[in-house]
Short mmCIF file of C-alpha atoms in Angstrom, two decimals:
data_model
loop_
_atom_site.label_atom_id
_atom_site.label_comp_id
_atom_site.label_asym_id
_atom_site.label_seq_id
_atom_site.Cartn_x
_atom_site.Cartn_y
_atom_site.Cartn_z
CA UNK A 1315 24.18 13.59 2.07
CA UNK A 1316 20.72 12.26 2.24
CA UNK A 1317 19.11 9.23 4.14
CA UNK A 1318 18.83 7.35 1.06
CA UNK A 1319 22.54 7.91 0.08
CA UNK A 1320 24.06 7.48 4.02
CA UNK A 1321 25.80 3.92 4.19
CA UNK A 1322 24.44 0.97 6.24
CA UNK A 1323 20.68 2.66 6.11
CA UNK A 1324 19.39 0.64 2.94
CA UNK A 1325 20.71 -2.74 5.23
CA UNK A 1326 19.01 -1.65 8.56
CA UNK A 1327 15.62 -1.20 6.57
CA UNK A 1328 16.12 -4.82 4.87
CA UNK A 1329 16.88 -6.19 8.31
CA UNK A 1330 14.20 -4.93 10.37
CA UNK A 1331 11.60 -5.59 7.10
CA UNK A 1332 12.79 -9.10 6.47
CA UNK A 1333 12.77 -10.44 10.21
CA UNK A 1334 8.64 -8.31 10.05
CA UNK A 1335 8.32 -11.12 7.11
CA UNK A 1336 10.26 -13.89 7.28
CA UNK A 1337 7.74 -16.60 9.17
CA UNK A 1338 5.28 -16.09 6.78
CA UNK A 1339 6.20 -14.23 3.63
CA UNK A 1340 3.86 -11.49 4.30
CA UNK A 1341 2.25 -9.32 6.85
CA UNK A 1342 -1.65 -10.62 6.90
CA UNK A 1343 -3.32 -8.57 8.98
CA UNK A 1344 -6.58 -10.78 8.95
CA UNK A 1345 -4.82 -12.30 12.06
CA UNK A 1346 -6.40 -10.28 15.01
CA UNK A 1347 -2.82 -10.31 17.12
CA UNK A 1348 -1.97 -7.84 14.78
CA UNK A 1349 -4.56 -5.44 14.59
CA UNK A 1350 -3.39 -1.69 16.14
CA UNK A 1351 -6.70 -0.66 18.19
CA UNK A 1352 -7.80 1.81 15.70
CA UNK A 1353 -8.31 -1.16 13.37
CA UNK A 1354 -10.02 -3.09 16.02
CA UNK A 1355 -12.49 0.07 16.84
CA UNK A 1356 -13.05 0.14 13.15
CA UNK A 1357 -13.81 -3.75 12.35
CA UNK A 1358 -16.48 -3.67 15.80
CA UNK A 1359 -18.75 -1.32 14.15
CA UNK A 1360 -21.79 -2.12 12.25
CA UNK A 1361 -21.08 -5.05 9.89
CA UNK A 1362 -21.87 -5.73 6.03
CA UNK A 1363 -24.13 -7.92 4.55
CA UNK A 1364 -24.16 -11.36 6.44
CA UNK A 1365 -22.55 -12.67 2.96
CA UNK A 1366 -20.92 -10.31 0.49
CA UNK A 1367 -20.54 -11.35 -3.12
CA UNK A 1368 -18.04 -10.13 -5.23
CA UNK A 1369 -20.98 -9.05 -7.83
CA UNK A 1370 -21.06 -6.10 -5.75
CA UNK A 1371 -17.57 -4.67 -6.69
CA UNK A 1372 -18.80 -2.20 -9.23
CA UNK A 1373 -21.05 -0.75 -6.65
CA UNK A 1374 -18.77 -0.56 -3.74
CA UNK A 1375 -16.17 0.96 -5.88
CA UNK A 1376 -18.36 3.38 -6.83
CA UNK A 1377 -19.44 4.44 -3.84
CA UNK A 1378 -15.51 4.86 -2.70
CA UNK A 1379 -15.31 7.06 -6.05
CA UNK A 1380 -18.79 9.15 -5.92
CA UNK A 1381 -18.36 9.72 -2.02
CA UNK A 1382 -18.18 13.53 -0.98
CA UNK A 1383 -16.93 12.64 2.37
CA UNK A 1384 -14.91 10.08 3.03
CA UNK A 1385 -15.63 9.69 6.48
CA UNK A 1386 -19.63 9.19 5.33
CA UNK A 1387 -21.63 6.01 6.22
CA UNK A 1388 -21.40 4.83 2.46
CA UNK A 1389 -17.59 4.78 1.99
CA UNK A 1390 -17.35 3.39 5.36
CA UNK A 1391 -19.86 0.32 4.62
CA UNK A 1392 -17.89 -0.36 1.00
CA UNK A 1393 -14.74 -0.71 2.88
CA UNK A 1394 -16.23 -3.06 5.15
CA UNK A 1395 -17.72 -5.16 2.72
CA UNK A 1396 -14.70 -4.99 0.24
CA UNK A 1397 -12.19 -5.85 3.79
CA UNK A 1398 -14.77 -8.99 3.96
CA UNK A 1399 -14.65 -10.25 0.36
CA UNK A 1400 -10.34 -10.26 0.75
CA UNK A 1401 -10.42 -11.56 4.26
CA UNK A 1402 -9.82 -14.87 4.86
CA UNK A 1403 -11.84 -17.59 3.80
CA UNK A 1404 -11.74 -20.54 1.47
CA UNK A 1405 -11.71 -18.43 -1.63
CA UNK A 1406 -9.92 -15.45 -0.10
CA UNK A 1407 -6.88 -15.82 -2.53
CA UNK A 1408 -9.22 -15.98 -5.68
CA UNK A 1409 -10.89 -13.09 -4.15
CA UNK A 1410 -7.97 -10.66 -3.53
CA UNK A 1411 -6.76 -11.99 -7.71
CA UNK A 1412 -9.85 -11.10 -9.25
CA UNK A 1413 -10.66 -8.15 -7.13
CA UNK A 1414 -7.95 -5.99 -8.63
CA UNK A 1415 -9.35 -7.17 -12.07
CA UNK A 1416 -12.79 -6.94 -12.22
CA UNK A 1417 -15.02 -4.17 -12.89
CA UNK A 1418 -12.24 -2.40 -15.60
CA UNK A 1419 -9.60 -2.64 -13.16
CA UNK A 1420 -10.61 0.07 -11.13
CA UNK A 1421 -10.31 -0.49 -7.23
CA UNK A 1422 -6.80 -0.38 -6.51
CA UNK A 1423 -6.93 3.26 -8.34
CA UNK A 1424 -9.96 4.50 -6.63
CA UNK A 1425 -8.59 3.04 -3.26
CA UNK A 1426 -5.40 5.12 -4.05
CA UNK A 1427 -7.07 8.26 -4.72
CA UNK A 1428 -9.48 7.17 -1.37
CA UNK A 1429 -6.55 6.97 0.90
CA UNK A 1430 -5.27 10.52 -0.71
CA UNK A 1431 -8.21 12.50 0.68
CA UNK A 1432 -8.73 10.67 3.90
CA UNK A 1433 -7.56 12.31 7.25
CA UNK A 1434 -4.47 10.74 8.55
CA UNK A 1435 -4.91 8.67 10.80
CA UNK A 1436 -8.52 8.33 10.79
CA UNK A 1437 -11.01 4.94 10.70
CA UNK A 1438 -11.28 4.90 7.35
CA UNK A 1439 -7.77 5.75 6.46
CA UNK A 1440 -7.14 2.64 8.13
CA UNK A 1441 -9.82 0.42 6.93
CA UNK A 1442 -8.68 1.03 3.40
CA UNK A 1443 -5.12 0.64 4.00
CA UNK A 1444 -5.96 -2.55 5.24
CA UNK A 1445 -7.94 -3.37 2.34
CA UNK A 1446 -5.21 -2.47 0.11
CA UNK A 1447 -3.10 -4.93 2.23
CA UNK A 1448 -5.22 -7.61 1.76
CA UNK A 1449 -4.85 -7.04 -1.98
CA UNK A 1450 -0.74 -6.91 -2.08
CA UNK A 1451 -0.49 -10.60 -0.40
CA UNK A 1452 -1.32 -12.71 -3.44
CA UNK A 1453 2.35 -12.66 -5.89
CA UNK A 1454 -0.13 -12.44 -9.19
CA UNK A 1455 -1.20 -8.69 -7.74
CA UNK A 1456 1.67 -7.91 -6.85
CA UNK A 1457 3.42 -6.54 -9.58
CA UNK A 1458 0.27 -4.53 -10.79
CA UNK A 1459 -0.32 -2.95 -7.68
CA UNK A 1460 3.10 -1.65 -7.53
CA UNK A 1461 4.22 -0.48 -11.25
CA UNK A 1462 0.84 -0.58 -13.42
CA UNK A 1463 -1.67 0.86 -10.68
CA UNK A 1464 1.43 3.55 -9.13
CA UNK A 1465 1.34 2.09 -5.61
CA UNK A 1466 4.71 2.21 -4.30
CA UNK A 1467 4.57 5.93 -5.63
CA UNK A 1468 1.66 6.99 -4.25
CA UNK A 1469 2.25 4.88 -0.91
CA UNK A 1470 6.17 6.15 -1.05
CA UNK A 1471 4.91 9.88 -1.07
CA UNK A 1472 2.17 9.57 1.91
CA UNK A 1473 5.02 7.59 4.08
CA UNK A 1474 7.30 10.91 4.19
CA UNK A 1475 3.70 13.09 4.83
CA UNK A 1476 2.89 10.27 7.68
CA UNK A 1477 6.60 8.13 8.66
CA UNK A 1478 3.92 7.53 11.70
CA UNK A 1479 1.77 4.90 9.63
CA UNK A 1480 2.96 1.52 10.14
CA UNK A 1481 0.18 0.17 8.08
CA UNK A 1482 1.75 2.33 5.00
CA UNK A 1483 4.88 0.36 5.93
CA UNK A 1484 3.62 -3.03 5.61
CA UNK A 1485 1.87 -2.53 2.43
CA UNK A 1486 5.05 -1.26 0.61
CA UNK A 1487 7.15 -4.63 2.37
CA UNK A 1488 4.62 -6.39 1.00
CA UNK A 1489 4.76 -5.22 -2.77
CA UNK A 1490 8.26 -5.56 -2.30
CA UNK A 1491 8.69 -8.93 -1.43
CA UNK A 1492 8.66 -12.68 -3.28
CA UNK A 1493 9.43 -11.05 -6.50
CA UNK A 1494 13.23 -10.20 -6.25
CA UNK A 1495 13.11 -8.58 -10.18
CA UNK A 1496 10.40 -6.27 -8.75
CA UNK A 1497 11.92 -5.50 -5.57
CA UNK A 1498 15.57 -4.59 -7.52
CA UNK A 1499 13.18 -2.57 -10.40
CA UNK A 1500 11.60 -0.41 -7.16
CA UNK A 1501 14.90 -0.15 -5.17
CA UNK A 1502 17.03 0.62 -8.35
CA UNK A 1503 14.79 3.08 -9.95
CA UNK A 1504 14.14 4.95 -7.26
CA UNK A 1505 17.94 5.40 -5.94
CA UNK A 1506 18.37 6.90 -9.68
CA UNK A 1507 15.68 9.43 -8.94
CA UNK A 1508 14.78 8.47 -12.90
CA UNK A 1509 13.51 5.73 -15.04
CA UNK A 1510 15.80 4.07 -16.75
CA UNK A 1511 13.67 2.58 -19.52
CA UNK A 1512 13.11 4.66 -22.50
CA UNK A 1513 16.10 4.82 -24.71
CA UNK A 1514 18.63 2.74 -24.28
CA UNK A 1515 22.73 3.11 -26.13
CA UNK A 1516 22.60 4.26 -29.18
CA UNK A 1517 19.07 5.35 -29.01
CA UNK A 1518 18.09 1.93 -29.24
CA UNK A 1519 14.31 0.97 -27.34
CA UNK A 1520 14.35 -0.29 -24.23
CA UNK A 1521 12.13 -3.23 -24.34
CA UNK A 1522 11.76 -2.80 -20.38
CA UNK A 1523 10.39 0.40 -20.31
CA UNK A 1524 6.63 -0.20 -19.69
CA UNK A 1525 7.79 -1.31 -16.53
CA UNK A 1526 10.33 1.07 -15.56
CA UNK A 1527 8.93 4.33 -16.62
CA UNK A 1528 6.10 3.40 -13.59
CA UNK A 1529 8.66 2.88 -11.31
CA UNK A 1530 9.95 6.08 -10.21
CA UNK A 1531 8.52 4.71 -6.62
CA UNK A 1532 11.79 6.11 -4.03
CA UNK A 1533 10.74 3.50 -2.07
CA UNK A 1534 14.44 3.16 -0.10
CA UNK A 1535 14.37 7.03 0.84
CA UNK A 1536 10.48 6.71 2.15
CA UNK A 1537 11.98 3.87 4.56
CA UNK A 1538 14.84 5.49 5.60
CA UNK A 1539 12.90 9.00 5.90
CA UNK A 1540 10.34 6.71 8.19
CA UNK A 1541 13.43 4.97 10.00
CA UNK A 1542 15.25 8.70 10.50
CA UNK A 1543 11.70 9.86 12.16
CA UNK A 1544 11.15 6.81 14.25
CA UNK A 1545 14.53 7.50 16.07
CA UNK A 1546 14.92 11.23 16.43
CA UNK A 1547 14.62 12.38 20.17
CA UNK A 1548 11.34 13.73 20.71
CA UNK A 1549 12.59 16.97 21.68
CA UNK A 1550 14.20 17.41 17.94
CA UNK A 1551 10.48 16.45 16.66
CA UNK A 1552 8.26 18.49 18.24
CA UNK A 1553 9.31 21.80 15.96
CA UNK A 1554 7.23 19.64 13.43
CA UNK A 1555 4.08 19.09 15.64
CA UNK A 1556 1.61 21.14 14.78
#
């Protein structure tokens, strides 16, 4: 039997994820308290422009896309100044909504396929996690982010490489939460290990499968893989270590 199907493991992750949530509805990491060190290394260095405008999304997207390192000074300074423009401010909301939108929709993707080549654990793994953070908070992203952009999927899939990342964690809580239809769609799909839209009886259309064939996510077993890790003695782990 795996993680996913063992009883009493789906309500331990809801537990612990709901009592990381509850206060506020979602895990902001523009408050400094909860910065891990790496991010506070990270958010010391050399600053962007003293005022970044959100005219310069195309560009700073590009440079995430064109980069052939991603640990280079250009990637690093278009994270900064995209972590400034969804940090918190009087239009930070607004921001964050028409971030994801703007120039053809293409951010969240190339922040995706960012986070894909980065080194774990590195700065700027961690700069654009929290970038993508900043992006899940708002409930108008969140359902993009999650089916139409293939977060939860992509996120679900680096959580079992790295059960370590906590930041990985928080991003896929918040997707997951204030929109109970969404959070069943993720939970429900992924337990079936296939979409459920498509056909329906009788070979009848299922008018829900736009949504559903995106949401092949496993979201529950990428928890409980992360939960299984977090609590196995470290002598039973260190076979794994390279």
């Amino acid at each position: 039997m795996s993680m996913a199907e063992s009883p009493g493991c789906g309500s331990v992750i809801h537990v612990s994820f709901s009592l990381l949530v509850e206060s506020t509805g979602h895990v902001d990491l523009g408050t400094p308290s909860l910065y891990i060190p790496a991010l506070a290394l990270v958010l010391s260095l050399a600053s962007p422009s003293p005022s970044p405008s959100i005219q310069e999304l195309p560009s700073l997207i590009n440079d995430l896309a064109s980069c052939q390192e991603t640990f280079a000074e250009e990637p690093a300074r278009a994270l900064r100044t995209l972590f400034a423009l969804s940090e918190h401010h009087a239009l930070h909301e607004i921001n964050r909504i028409r971030m994801i939108n703007e120039a053809n929709a293409t951010l969240v993707p190339t922040l995706l396929e960012f986070l894909q080549q980065c080194n774990p654990n590195s700065s700027e793994q961690y700069l654009a996690l929290l970038v993508l953070n900043n992006l899940s908070i708002p409930t108008e992203n969140k359902r993009a982010i999650a089916l139409d952009f293939k977060a939860v999927k992509i996120l679900s899939r680096m959580l079992c490489w790295h059960p370590e990342s906590s930041l990985i964690c928080i991003i896929l809580v918040n997707l997951s939460f204030c929109d109970a239809a969404l959070r069943t769609l993720l939970v429900v799909q992924g337990l079936n290990g296939d979409s459920v839209g498509g056909h329906g009886h009788n070979g009848r259309t299922d008018h829900n499968a736009d949504h559903n064939a995106h949401s092949n996510g496993y979201l529950v077993e990428a928890f409980s893989y992360a939960l299984q890790v977090s609590i196995m003695p470290q002598q039973e782990l260190l076979p794994f270590v390279p």
